[in-house]
Short mmCIF file of C-alpha atoms in Angstrom, two decimals:
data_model
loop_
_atom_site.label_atom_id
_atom_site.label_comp_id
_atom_site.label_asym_id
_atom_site.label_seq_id
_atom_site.Cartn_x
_atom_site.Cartn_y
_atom_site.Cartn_z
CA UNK A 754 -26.13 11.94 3.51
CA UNK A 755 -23.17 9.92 5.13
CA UNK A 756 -20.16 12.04 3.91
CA UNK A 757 -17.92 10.05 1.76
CA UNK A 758 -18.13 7.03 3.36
CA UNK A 759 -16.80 4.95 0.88
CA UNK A 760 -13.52 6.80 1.89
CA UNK A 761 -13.51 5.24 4.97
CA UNK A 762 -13.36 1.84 3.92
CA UNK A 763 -10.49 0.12 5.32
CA UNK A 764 -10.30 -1.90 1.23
CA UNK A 765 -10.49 1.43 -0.22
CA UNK A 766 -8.03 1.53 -3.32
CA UNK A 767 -5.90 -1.35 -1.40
CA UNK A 768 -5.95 0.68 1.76
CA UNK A 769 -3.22 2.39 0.42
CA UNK A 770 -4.16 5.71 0.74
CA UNK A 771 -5.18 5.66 4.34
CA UNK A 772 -1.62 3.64 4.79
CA UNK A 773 -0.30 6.82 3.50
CA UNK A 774 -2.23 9.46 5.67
CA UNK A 775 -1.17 7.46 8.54
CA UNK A 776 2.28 7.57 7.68
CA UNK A 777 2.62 11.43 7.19
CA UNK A 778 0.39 12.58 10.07
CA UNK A 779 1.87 10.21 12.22
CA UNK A 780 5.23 11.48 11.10
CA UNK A 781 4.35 15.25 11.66
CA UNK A 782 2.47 14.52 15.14
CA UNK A 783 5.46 12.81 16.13
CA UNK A 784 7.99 15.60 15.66
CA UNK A 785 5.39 18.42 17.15
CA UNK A 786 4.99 15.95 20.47
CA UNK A 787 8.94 14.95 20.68
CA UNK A 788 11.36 17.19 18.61
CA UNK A 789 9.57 20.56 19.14
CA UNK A 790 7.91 20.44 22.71
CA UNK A 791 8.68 17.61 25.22
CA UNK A 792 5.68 15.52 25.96
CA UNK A 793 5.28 13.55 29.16
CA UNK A 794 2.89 10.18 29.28
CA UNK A 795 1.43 9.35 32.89
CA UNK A 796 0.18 5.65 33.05
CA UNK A 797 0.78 5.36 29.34
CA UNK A 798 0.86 1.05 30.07
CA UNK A 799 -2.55 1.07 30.42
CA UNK A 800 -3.44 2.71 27.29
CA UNK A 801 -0.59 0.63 25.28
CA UNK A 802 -2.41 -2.73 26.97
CA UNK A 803 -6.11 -1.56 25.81
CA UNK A 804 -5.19 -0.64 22.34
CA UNK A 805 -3.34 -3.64 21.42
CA UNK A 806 -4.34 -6.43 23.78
CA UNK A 807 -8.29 -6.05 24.81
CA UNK A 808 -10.23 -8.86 24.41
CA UNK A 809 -11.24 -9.82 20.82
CA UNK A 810 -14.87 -7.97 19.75
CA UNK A 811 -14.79 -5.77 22.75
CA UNK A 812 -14.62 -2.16 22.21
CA UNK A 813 -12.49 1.07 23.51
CA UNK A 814 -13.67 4.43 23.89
CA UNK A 815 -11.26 6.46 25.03
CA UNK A 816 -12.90 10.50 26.15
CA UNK A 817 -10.45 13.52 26.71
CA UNK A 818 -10.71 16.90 27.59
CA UNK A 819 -10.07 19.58 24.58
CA UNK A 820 -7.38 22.25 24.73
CA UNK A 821 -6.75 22.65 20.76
CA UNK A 822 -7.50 21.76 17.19
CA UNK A 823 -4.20 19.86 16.95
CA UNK A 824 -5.14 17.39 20.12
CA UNK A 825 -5.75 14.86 17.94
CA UNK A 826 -3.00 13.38 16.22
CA UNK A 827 -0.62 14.77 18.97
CA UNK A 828 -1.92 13.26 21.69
CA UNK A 829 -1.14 9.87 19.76
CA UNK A 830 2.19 11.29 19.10
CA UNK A 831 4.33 10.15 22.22
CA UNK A 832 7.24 8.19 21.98
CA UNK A 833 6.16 4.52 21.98
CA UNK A 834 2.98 4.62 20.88
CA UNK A 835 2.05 2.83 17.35
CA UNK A 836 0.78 5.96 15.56
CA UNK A 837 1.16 4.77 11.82
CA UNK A 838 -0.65 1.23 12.75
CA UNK A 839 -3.70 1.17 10.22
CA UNK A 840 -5.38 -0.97 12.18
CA UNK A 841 -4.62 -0.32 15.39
CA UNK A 842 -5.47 3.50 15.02
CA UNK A 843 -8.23 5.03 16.23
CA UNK A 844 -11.47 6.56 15.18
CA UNK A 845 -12.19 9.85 16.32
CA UNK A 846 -15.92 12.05 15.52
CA UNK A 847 -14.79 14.81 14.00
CA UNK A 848 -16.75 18.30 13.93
CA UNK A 849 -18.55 18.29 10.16
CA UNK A 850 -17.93 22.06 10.37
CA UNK A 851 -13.89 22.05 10.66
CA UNK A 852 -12.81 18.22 8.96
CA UNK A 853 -15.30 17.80 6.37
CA UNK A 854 -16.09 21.66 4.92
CA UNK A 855 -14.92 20.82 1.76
CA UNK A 856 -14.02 17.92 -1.08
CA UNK A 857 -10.61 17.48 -0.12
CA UNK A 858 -10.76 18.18 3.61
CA UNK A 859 -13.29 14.77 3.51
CA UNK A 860 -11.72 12.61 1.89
CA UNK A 861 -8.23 13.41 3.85
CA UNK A 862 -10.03 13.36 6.91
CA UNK A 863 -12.09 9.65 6.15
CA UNK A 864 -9.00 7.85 5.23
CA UNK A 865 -7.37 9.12 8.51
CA UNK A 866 -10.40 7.16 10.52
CA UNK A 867 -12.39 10.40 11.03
CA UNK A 868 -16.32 10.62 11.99
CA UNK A 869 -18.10 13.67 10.63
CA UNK A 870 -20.67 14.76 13.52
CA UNK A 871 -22.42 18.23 13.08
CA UNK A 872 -22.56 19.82 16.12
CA UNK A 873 -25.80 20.36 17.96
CA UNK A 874 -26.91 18.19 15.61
CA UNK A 875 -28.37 15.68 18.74
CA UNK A 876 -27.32 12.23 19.95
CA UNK A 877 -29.06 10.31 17.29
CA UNK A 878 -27.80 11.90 14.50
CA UNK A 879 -26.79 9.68 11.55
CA UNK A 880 -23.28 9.60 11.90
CA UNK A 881 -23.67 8.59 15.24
CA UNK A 882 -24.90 5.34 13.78
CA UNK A 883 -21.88 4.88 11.80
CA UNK A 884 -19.81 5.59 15.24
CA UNK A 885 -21.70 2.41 16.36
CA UNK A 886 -20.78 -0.04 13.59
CA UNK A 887 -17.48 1.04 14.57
CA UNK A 888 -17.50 -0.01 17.88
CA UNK A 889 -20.04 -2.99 16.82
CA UNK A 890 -16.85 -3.77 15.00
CA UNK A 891 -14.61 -4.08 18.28
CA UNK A 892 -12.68 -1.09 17.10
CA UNK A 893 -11.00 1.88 19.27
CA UNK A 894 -13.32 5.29 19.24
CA UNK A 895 -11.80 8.35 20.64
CA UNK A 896 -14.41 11.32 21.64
CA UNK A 897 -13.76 14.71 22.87
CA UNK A 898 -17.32 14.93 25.27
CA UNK A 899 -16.77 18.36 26.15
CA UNK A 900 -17.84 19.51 22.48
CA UNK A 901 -15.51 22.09 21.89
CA UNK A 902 -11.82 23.68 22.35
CA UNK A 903 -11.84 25.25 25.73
CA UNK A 904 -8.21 27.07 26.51
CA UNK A 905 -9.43 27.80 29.92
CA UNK A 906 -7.35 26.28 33.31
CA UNK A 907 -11.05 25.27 34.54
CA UNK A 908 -12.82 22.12 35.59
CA UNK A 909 -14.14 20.20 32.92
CA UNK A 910 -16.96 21.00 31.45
CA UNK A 911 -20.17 19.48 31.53
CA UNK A 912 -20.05 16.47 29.10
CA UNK A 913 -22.47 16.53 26.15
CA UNK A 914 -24.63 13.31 26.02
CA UNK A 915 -23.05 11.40 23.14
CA UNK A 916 -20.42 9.74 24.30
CA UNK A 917 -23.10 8.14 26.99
CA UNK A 918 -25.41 7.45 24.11
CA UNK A 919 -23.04 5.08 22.52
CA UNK A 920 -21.58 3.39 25.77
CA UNK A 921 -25.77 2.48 26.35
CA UNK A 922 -26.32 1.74 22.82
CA UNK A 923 -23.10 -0.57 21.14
CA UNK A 924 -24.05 -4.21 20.88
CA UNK A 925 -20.53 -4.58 23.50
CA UNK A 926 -20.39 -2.48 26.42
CA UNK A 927 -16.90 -0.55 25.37
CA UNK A 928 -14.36 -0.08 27.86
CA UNK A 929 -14.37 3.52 28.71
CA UNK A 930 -10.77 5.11 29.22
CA UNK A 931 -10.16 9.18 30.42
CA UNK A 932 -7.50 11.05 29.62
CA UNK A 933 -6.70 14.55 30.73
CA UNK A 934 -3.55 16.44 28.96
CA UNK A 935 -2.37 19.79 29.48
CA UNK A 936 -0.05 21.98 27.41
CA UNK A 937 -1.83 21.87 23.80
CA UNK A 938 -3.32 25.14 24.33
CA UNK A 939 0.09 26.60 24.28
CA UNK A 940 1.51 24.68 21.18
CA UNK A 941 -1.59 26.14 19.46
CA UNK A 942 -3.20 28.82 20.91
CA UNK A 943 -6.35 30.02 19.86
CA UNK A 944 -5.90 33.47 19.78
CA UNK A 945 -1.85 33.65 18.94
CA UNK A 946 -1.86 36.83 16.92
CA UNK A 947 -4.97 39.15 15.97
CA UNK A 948 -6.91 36.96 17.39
CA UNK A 949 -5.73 33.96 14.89
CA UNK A 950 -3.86 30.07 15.76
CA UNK A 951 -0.23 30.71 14.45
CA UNK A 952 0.46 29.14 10.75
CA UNK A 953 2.76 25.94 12.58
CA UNK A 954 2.73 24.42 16.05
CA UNK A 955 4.31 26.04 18.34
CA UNK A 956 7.85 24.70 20.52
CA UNK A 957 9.92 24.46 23.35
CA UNK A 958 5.98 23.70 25.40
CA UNK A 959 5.73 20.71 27.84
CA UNK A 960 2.68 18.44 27.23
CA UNK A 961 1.86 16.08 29.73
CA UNK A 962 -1.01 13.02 28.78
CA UNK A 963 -2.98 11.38 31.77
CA UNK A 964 -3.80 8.44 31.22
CA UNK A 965 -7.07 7.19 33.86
CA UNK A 966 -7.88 3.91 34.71
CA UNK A 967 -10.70 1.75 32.56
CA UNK A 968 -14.30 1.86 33.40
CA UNK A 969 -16.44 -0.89 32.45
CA UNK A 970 -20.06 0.40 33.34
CA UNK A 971 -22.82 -2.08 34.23
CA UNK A 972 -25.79 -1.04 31.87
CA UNK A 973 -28.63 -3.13 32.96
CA UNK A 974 -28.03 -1.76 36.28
CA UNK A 975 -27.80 1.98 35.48
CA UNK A 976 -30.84 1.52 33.02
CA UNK A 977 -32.71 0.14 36.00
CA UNK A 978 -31.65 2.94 37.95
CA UNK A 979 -32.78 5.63 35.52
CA UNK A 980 -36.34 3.65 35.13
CA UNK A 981 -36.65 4.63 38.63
CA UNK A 982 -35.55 8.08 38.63
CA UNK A 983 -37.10 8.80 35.76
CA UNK A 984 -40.54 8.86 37.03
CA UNK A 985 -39.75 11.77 39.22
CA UNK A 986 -39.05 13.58 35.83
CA UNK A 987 -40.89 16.31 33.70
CA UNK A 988 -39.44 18.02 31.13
CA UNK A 989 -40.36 18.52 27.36
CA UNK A 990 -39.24 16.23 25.18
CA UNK A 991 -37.12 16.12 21.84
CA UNK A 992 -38.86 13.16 19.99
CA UNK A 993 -36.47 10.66 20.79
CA UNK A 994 -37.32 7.04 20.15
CA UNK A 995 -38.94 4.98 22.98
CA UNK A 996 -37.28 1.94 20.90
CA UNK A 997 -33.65 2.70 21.34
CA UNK A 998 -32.20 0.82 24.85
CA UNK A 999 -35.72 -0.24 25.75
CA UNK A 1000 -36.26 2.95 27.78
CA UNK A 1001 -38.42 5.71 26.75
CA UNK A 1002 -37.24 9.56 26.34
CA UNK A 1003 -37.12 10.45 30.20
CA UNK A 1004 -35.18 7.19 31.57
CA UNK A 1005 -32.89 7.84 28.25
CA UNK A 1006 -32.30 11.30 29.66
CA UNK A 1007 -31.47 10.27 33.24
CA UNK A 1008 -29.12 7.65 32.02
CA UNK A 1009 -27.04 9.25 29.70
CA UNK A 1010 -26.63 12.34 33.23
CA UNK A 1011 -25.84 9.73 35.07
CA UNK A 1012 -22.93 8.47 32.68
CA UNK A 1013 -21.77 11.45 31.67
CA UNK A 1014 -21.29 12.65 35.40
CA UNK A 1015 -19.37 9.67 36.17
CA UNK A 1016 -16.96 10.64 33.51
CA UNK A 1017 -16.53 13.87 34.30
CA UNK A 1018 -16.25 13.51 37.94
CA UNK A 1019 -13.26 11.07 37.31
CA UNK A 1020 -11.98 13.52 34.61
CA UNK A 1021 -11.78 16.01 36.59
CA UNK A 1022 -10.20 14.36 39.31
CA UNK A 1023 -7.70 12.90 36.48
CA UNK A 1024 -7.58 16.72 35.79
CA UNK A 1025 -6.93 17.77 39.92
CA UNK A 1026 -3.81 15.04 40.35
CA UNK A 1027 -2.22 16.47 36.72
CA UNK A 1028 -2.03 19.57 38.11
CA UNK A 1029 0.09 18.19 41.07
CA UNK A 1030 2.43 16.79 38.65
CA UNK A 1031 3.46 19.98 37.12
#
């Protein structure tokens, strides 16, 4: 059942509540990014130009690694960016688990743009569908790919398959934008005190945002490409519809690798040149 979906409506009571949700979390991400820590935005023209001047109908999917539960809104907290913009704001999938646990949490969390997605719950889940009228839509999608909060200084993690799924599958091919940011894991730790995230963000922490350069994949290409790697393939399969991108379960599998390692190879290269920066 699509979890109050009505919620997310942009007319929803006037769209004055969701005006309102953008207003105070914008407000409170902006004062944890640039009155308690000092937040530094690398290439932060290119994301400005995407959200606000793309070309009408074509989409944005912007994928970042995940060092806390407060990276989104801060990382749309910088100084600059249009944070409290209804319509310019993103939508982000959201983990069913954390956002949408109970009455209130959902409806907060669907007026602020939010996409419930249950976690292992597979790439063609039903709110995944709902992720795709968004970007059907020409709207801005924002996706944390690795799955999960890792607090780790590692290498980014291998990417789960969704994000790819959608790139293949939105009417538009979406321009894909990475972003690598370091320093959330210290305004809110994980394990803070007895093994607990402290009760309010933490200060005086530098954040610094890296913004990538946009990707524009060729999918008739890369579906060709998995046709023909795909027949080198065994494996059992999960039931997934032949139907979907014209390629049956195997080629469907060797696409969405092949996407997902492109990402990650430039996020982690995004990831590499951050750390020279500090």
């Amino acid at each position: 059942m699509r979890t109050m979906e009505w919620a997310a409506r942009g007319d929803h009571l006037r769209g004055v509540p969701r005006k309102m949700i953008f207003m105070a979390v914008g407000a409170f991400a902006k004062a944890v990014a640039n009155l308690l820590n000092t937040t530094t935005v690398y290439n932060v023209e290119t994301l400005l130009r995407l959200v606000r001047h793309r070309p009408p109908g074509v989409p944005l999917i912007t994928v970042s690694n995940h060092m806390s539960t407060l990276d989104d809104p801060v990382l749309w907290g910088f100084k600059g960016f249009p944070i409290t913009d209804v319509e310019l704001g993103r939508w982000v999938l959201a983990a069913e688990d954390i956002c949408f646990k109970n009455p209130v949490y959902s409806y907060c969390f669907r007026l602020g743009k939010c996409i419930p997605i249950t976690r292992g719950g597979g790439i063609y889940q039903e709110h995944m569908n709902e992720a795709l009228d968004r970007l059907a839509n020409g709207a801005w999608l924002h996706t944390f790919p690795e799955g999960k909060v890792y607090q780790e200084d590692a290498p980014i993690r291998r990417l789960k398959w969704g994000t790819a799924s959608l790139i293949v599958r939105a009417p538009v091919t979406p321009i894909v934008l990475p972003i690598v940011h370091r320093g959330f894991e210290q305004v809110m730790p994980e394990n803070y005190m007895f093994g607990r995230r402290p009760p309010f963000p933490l200060g005086n922490k530098d954040i610094g945002i890296h913004i990538g350069e946009p990707i524009m994949f060729d999918i008739p290409k890369l579906k060709q490409e998995a046709l023909h790697m795909s027949k080198d393939v065994s494996f059992s399969g999960c039931g997934w519809p032949n139907t979907v991108c014209g390629l049956d379960e195997a080629a469907q599998r060797c696409l969405y690798i092949n996407i997902s390692h492109h990402i990650q190879r430039l996020m982690e290269t995004l990831r590499i040149s951050s750390l020279k920066s500090t």
